[in-house]
Amino acid sequence: MRETESKKLIGRGVREGASLFRDWFQGLTATAETGNRAAYVFVMGSMTEILRVFDLPVVFPEINSLQTAVRHVSADFLNEAEDYGYSPDVCGYVKADVAVQLREGKHPMGRIPKPGIAVITNACNTYLKWAEIWKRMYEMPLFTLDIPGTRETGTRTWPGDEQFEREKKYVQVQLEELIALCEKVSGKKFDIDRLREVLGHANVMSRDWKRMLELNQSRPSLFNALTDGTVFLGVSNVFRGTYEGAQFFDNLLEELEYMSVNGIGTLTDEKYRLCFLGVPCYPIFRRFNELFTEWGGAFVTSTYLWFAAGGSNLGIQYDLENPLESLAEGTLITVRDAMDSMFRPELSMAEIADDFSIDGFVYHPIKSCRTVSTGLADNRRALMESLNIPSLFIESDMMDQRAVSEAQMKSRIDAFFEGLAFRQAREAVENT
Ligand code: SF4
């Protein structure tokens, strides 16, 4: 491949992802401006596979909220919601969204339509209280999909197990209820062949997402799991089940495979391979990452690309001959997996450490999100007991600049890398 072609290929995924995102916001703005409504969903169990069959525009309020932080305007939105009566303790995503609603959908990237239906799962308890706010504001139908989680460590059940089959039926009946509700809201009849088409695109995306994560086991790593990964994650959620989404991930794999074959990494000098646990620090998104890359630290994987991808990491393939039952099965497995990844991330740490040759784990618990953050200190203790790998624990927030102290973070991060450097030097001496 000539140099100019190579330049075009490397970084294409991030450029195309950003462009798709702008298109998506333009589409939402057009919907809002014509007074039409949308389906509000969350990333863990979005059920976009069903909503697309009815051509319902889909809004991801979590993504809208984080965009206000990335664009450095979240403080205005949080203050507005707090002035309205929401406590500083409430999840920042909720408050930014409340402010968007109070502003009649005005958002830094366009205009967000009002909800005509909201579909939520029990993956996060905040989802339920958040959706109740819309219900009070707009009196639209709210559908809660109840997904049975893992009862105890090691007791996950799988297709063929009696309990799994019972739970799958429980999910399938709920999906049928959701379909009936979507028919009512959209005025359209359910079309099973359209569902097959959507699931076909979702299959491509899940397969590619899994492969994308695996490819970053390369040394040097091919993409930054924190920055580039968040762009890919956005496309994975927002364009799930679409032709554009499938095309995007096919293209992305082409780029990553090319980089892998040619030994091209995301950093020119990758010294430390890191795994990120938690939710990114969106108020200083780029700078947070630089505090690590300046030391040659590369985030090669993260739990965020796991739980916030709604289970795509498993590469689940729907059976198009049996779409509804297969969707129920896939939903049960993937939402359950997303819940496990938040509550018990240490279950996979040993595997991740090995597969990705991890030099250090970076924990980032945040004030806003108790669902993800509450158990991280215990997770770290479990990790330290089982693996001899250094870890860093830094607290801040994903939305609230008031809880982010860059200077304090920097001194902790610098000390972490000094420790890693000392460790590597000592190991080098021991191995000579
Ligand atoms: S509490 Fe955490 S998982 Fe729940 S909505 Fe807020 S950010 Fe998302």
GROMACS .gro file of C-alpha atoms in nm, residues 62-307:
model
  246
   62GLU     CA    1  -2.643   0.875   2.835
   63ILE     CA    2  -2.456   0.964   2.516
   64ASN     CA    3  -2.619   1.307   2.489
   65SER     CA    4  -2.515   1.379   2.845
   66LEU     CA    5  -2.153   1.274   2.808
   67GLN     CA    6  -2.130   1.489   2.495
   68THR     CA    7  -2.197   1.798   2.711
   69ALA     CA    8  -1.894   1.707   2.925
   70VAL     CA    9  -1.669   1.636   2.626
   71ARG     CA   10  -1.770   1.978   2.490
   72HIS     CA   11  -1.691   2.140   2.828
   73VAL     CA   12  -2.043   2.271   2.888
   74SER     CA   13  -2.172   2.010   3.135
   75ALA     CA   14  -2.136   2.253   3.430
   76ASP     CA   15  -2.415   2.473   3.284
   77PHE     CA   16  -2.642   2.171   3.246
   78LEU     CA   17  -2.565   2.029   3.592
   79ASN     CA   18  -2.617   2.366   3.759
   80GLU     CA   19  -2.950   2.409   3.585
   81ALA     CA   20  -3.074   2.070   3.706
   82GLU     CA   21  -2.942   2.136   4.058
   83ASP     CA   22  -3.117   2.475   4.065
   84TYR     CA   23  -3.432   2.291   3.960
   85GLY     CA   24  -3.396   2.068   4.267
   86TYR     CA   25  -3.175   1.768   4.185
   87SER     CA   26  -2.908   1.686   4.443
   88PRO     CA   27  -2.536   1.710   4.357
   89ASP     CA   28  -2.524   1.337   4.442
   90VAL     CA   29  -2.756   1.234   4.157
   91CYS     CA   30  -2.591   1.071   3.853
   92GLY     CA   31  -2.458   1.353   3.631
   93TYR     CA   32  -2.599   1.192   3.318
   94VAL     CA   33  -2.950   1.223   3.463
   95LYS     CA   34  -2.903   1.588   3.554
   96ALA     CA   35  -2.758   1.689   3.216
   97ASP     CA   36  -3.054   1.520   3.049
   98VAL     CA   37  -3.303   1.694   3.279
   99ALA     CA   38  -3.150   2.027   3.173
  100VAL     CA   39  -3.179   1.925   2.805
  101GLN     CA   40  -3.548   1.850   2.862
  102LEU     CA   41  -3.597   2.182   3.044
  103ARG     CA   42  -3.437   2.352   2.741
  104GLU     CA   43  -3.688   2.191   2.505
  105GLY     CA   44  -3.423   1.952   2.370
  106LYS     CA   45  -3.153   2.213   2.297
  107HIS     CA   46  -2.816   2.035   2.302
  108PRO     CA   47  -2.465   2.140   2.190
  109MET     CA   48  -2.489   1.896   1.896
  110GLY     CA   49  -2.841   1.979   1.783
  111ARG     CA   50  -3.190   1.930   1.919
  112ILE     CA   51  -3.317   1.617   2.094
  113PRO     CA   52  -3.675   1.507   2.021
  114LYS     CA   53  -3.910   1.435   2.309
  115PRO     CA   54  -3.975   1.071   2.399
  116GLY     CA   55  -4.276   0.890   2.254
  117ILE     CA   56  -4.173   0.572   2.438
  118ALA     CA   57  -3.890   0.476   2.673
  119VAL     CA   58  -3.744   0.126   2.693
  120ILE     CA   59  -3.524   0.038   2.986
  121THR     CA   60  -3.369  -0.264   3.154
  122ASN     CA   61  -3.281  -0.331   3.514
  123ALA     CA   62  -2.906  -0.325   3.434
  124CYS     CA   63  -2.874  -0.002   3.637
  125ASN     CA   64  -3.121   0.102   3.908
  126THR     CA   65  -3.080   0.468   3.805
  127TYR     CA   66  -3.235   0.382   3.467
  128LEU     CA   67  -3.571   0.328   3.634
  129LYS     CA   68  -3.575   0.651   3.834
  130TRP     CA   69  -3.443   0.843   3.530
  131ALA     CA   70  -3.718   0.712   3.302
  132GLU     CA   71  -3.978   0.801   3.563
  133ILE     CA   72  -3.873   1.165   3.518
  134TRP     CA   73  -3.968   1.148   3.147
  135LYS     CA   74  -4.289   0.976   3.239
  136ARG     CA   75  -4.380   1.261   3.471
  137MET     CA   76  -4.282   1.519   3.208
  138TYR     CA   77  -4.438   1.362   2.899
  139GLU     CA   78  -4.673   1.085   3.015
  140MET     CA   79  -4.543   0.854   2.744
  141PRO     CA   80  -4.538   0.472   2.775
  142LEU     CA   81  -4.245   0.331   2.972
  143PHE     CA   82  -4.141  -0.029   2.912
  144THR     CA   83  -3.915  -0.203   3.164
  145LEU     CA   84  -3.746  -0.520   3.049
  146ASP     CA   85  -3.656  -0.732   3.350
  147ILE     CA   86  -3.343  -0.940   3.285
  148PRO     CA   87  -3.252  -1.207   3.540
  149GLY     CA   88  -2.891  -1.158   3.649
  150THR     CA   89  -2.627  -1.399   3.772
  151ARG     CA   90  -2.736  -1.515   4.118
  152GLU     CA   91  -2.396  -1.597   4.264
  153THR     CA   92  -2.039  -1.622   4.141
  154GLY     CA   93  -1.998  -1.920   3.916
  155THR     CA   94  -2.367  -2.001   3.885
  156ARG     CA   95  -2.426  -1.858   3.540
  157THR     CA   96  -2.655  -2.080   3.336
  158TRP     CA   97  -2.637  -2.136   2.962
  159PRO     CA   98  -2.864  -2.248   2.674
  160GLY     CA   99  -2.986  -2.598   2.746
  161ASP     CA  100  -2.980  -2.553   3.126
  162GLU     CA  101  -3.327  -2.574   3.277
  163GLN     CA  102  -3.305  -2.240   3.455
  164PHE     CA  103  -3.165  -2.063   3.148
  165GLU     CA  104  -3.446  -2.195   2.927
  166ARG     CA  105  -3.705  -2.078   3.183
  167GLU     CA  106  -3.547  -1.734   3.199
  168LYS     CA  107  -3.523  -1.714   2.820
  169LYS     CA  108  -3.899  -1.771   2.793
  170TYR     CA  109  -3.949  -1.501   3.057
  171VAL     CA  110  -3.748  -1.257   2.842
  172GLN     CA  111  -3.918  -1.365   2.518
  173VAL     CA  112  -4.266  -1.299   2.657
  174GLN     CA  113  -4.152  -0.951   2.754
  175LEU     CA  114  -4.015  -0.893   2.402
  176GLU     CA  115  -4.354  -0.990   2.260
  177GLU     CA  116  -4.516  -0.735   2.492
  178LEU     CA  117  -4.266  -0.474   2.375
  179ILE     CA  118  -4.349  -0.550   2.012
  180ALA     CA  119  -4.721  -0.503   2.081
  181LEU     CA  120  -4.647  -0.171   2.249
  182CYS     CA  121  -4.427  -0.055   1.958
  183GLU     CA  122  -4.708  -0.142   1.714
  184LYS     CA  123  -4.937   0.082   1.915
  185VAL     CA  124  -4.690   0.370   1.947
  186SER     CA  125  -4.571   0.364   1.583
  187GLY     CA  126  -4.894   0.256   1.414
  188LYS     CA  127  -4.692  -0.004   1.215
  189LYS     CA  128  -4.729  -0.382   1.202
  190PHE     CA  129  -4.439  -0.596   1.321
  191ASP     CA  130  -4.245  -0.745   1.028
  192ILE     CA  131  -4.038  -1.050   1.119
  193ASP     CA  132  -3.832  -1.028   0.798
  194ARG     CA  133  -3.731  -0.674   0.886
  195LEU     CA  134  -3.624  -0.807   1.227
  196ARG     CA  135  -3.412  -1.070   1.046
  197GLU     CA  136  -3.248  -0.795   0.843
  198VAL     CA  137  -3.171  -0.587   1.155
  199LEU     CA  138  -3.035  -0.892   1.339
  200GLY     CA  139  -2.815  -0.973   1.038
  201HIS     CA  140  -2.648  -0.629   1.066
  202ALA     CA  141  -2.622  -0.670   1.445
  203ASN     CA  142  -2.446  -1.005   1.389
  204VAL     CA  143  -2.181  -0.841   1.171
  205MET     CA  144  -2.129  -0.567   1.430
  206SER     CA  145  -2.100  -0.807   1.726
  207ARG     CA  146  -1.861  -1.034   1.539
  208ASP     CA  147  -1.646  -0.735   1.439
  209TRP     CA  148  -1.659  -0.579   1.787
  210LYS     CA  149  -1.527  -0.899   1.944
  211ARG     CA  150  -1.251  -0.922   1.683
  212MET     CA  151  -1.165  -0.554   1.733
  213LEU     CA  152  -1.111  -0.612   2.106
  214GLU     CA  153  -0.899  -0.920   2.036
  215LEU     CA  154  -0.685  -0.737   1.781
  216ASN     CA  155  -0.570  -0.495   2.049
  217GLN     CA  156  -0.380  -0.781   2.209
  218SER     CA  157  -0.119  -0.688   1.944
  219ARG     CA  158   0.201  -0.531   2.063
  220PRO     CA  159   0.206  -0.238   2.000
  221SER     CA  160  -0.166  -0.188   2.057
  222LEU     CA  161  -0.365  -0.064   1.757
  223PHE     CA  162  -0.615   0.170   1.916
  224ASN     CA  163  -0.654   0.352   2.244
  225ALA     CA  164  -0.930   0.177   2.437
  226LEU     CA  165  -1.014   0.495   2.624
  227THR     CA  166  -1.027   0.759   2.348
  228ASP     CA  167  -1.064   0.579   2.012
  229GLY     CA  168  -1.255   0.301   2.189
  230THR     CA  169  -1.519   0.548   2.310
  231VAL     CA  170  -1.582   0.664   1.952
  232PHE     CA  171  -1.621   0.302   1.838
  233LEU     CA  172  -1.846   0.233   2.136
  234GLY     CA  173  -2.074   0.521   2.039
  235VAL     CA  174  -2.114   0.383   1.686
  236SER     CA  175  -2.170   0.034   1.822
  237ASN     CA  176  -2.459   0.153   2.037
  238VAL     CA  177  -2.620   0.416   1.819
  239PHE     CA  178  -2.597   0.229   1.486
  240ARG     CA  179  -2.664  -0.119   1.622
  241GLY     CA  180  -2.857  -0.327   1.371
  242THR     CA  181  -2.802  -0.088   1.077
  243TYR     CA  182  -2.623  -0.125   0.745
  244GLU     CA  183  -2.408   0.182   0.827
  245GLY     CA  184  -2.302   0.027   1.157
  246ALA     CA  185  -2.205  -0.304   0.994
  247GLN     CA  186  -2.014  -0.123   0.720
  248PHE     CA  187  -1.833   0.092   0.975
  249PHE     CA  188  -1.704  -0.208   1.169
  250ASP     CA  189  -1.602  -0.398   0.857
  251ASN     CA  190  -1.397  -0.091   0.755
  252LEU     CA  191  -1.255  -0.057   1.103
  253LEU     CA  192  -1.134  -0.416   1.101
  254GLU     CA  193  -0.964  -0.355   0.768
  255GLU     CA  194  -0.777  -0.063   0.925
  256LEU     CA  195  -0.680  -0.253   1.239
  257GLU     CA  196  -0.571  -0.565   1.051
  258TYR     CA  197  -0.352  -0.347   0.830
  259MET     CA  198  -0.193  -0.183   1.135
  260SER     CA  199  -0.142  -0.520   1.300
  261VAL     CA  200   0.028  -0.675   0.997
  262ASN     CA  201   0.254  -0.372   0.958
  263GLY     CA  202   0.338  -0.337   1.328
  264ILE     CA  203   0.185   0.014   1.347
  265GLY     CA  204   0.072   0.112   1.695
  266THR     CA  205  -0.140   0.384   1.845
  267LEU     CA  206   0.172   0.513   2.027
  268THR     CA  207   0.513   0.543   1.866
  269ASP     CA  208   0.676   0.419   2.186
  270GLU     CA  209   0.446   0.194   2.388
  271LYS     CA  210   0.613   0.127   2.722
  272TYR     CA  211   0.326   0.017   2.948
  273ARG     CA  212   0.009  -0.169   2.860
  274LEU     CA  213  -0.284  -0.065   3.075
  275CYS     CA  214  -0.639  -0.180   3.145
  276PHE     CA  215  -0.893   0.087   3.244
  277LEU     CA  216  -1.174   0.006   3.488
  278GLY     CA  217  -1.472   0.236   3.531
  279VAL     CA  218  -1.618   0.524   3.328
  280PRO     CA  219  -1.397   0.781   3.150
  281CYS     CA  220  -1.327   1.128   3.286
  282TYR     CA  221  -1.521   1.317   3.019
  283PRO     CA  222  -1.468   1.675   3.153
  284ILE     CA  223  -1.095   1.642   3.068
  285PHE     CA  224  -1.129   1.353   2.826
  286ARG     CA  225  -0.819   1.410   2.607
  287ARG     CA  226  -0.602   1.548   2.886
  288PHE     CA  227  -0.679   1.253   3.114
  289ASN     CA  228  -0.549   1.019   2.846
  290GLU     CA  229  -0.240   1.233   2.784
  291LEU     CA  230  -0.143   1.202   3.151
  292PHE     CA  231  -0.084   0.834   3.068
  293THR     CA  232   0.041   0.849   2.709
  294GLU     CA  233   0.309   1.106   2.804
  295TRP     CA  234   0.469   0.823   3.002
  296GLY     CA  235   0.426   0.573   2.717
  297GLY     CA  236   0.118   0.418   2.882
  298ALA     CA  237  -0.139   0.279   2.638
  299PHE     CA  238  -0.490   0.176   2.735
  300VAL     CA  239  -0.516  -0.150   2.547
  301THR     CA  240  -0.853  -0.255   2.690
  302SER     CA  241  -1.118  -0.142   2.938
  303THR     CA  242  -1.421  -0.271   3.123
  304TYR     CA  243  -1.608   0.024   2.967
  305LEU     CA  244  -1.583  -0.136   2.622
  306TRP     CA  245  -1.737  -0.435   2.785
  307PHE     CA  246  -2.036  -0.321   2.995
   0.00000   0.00000   0.00000
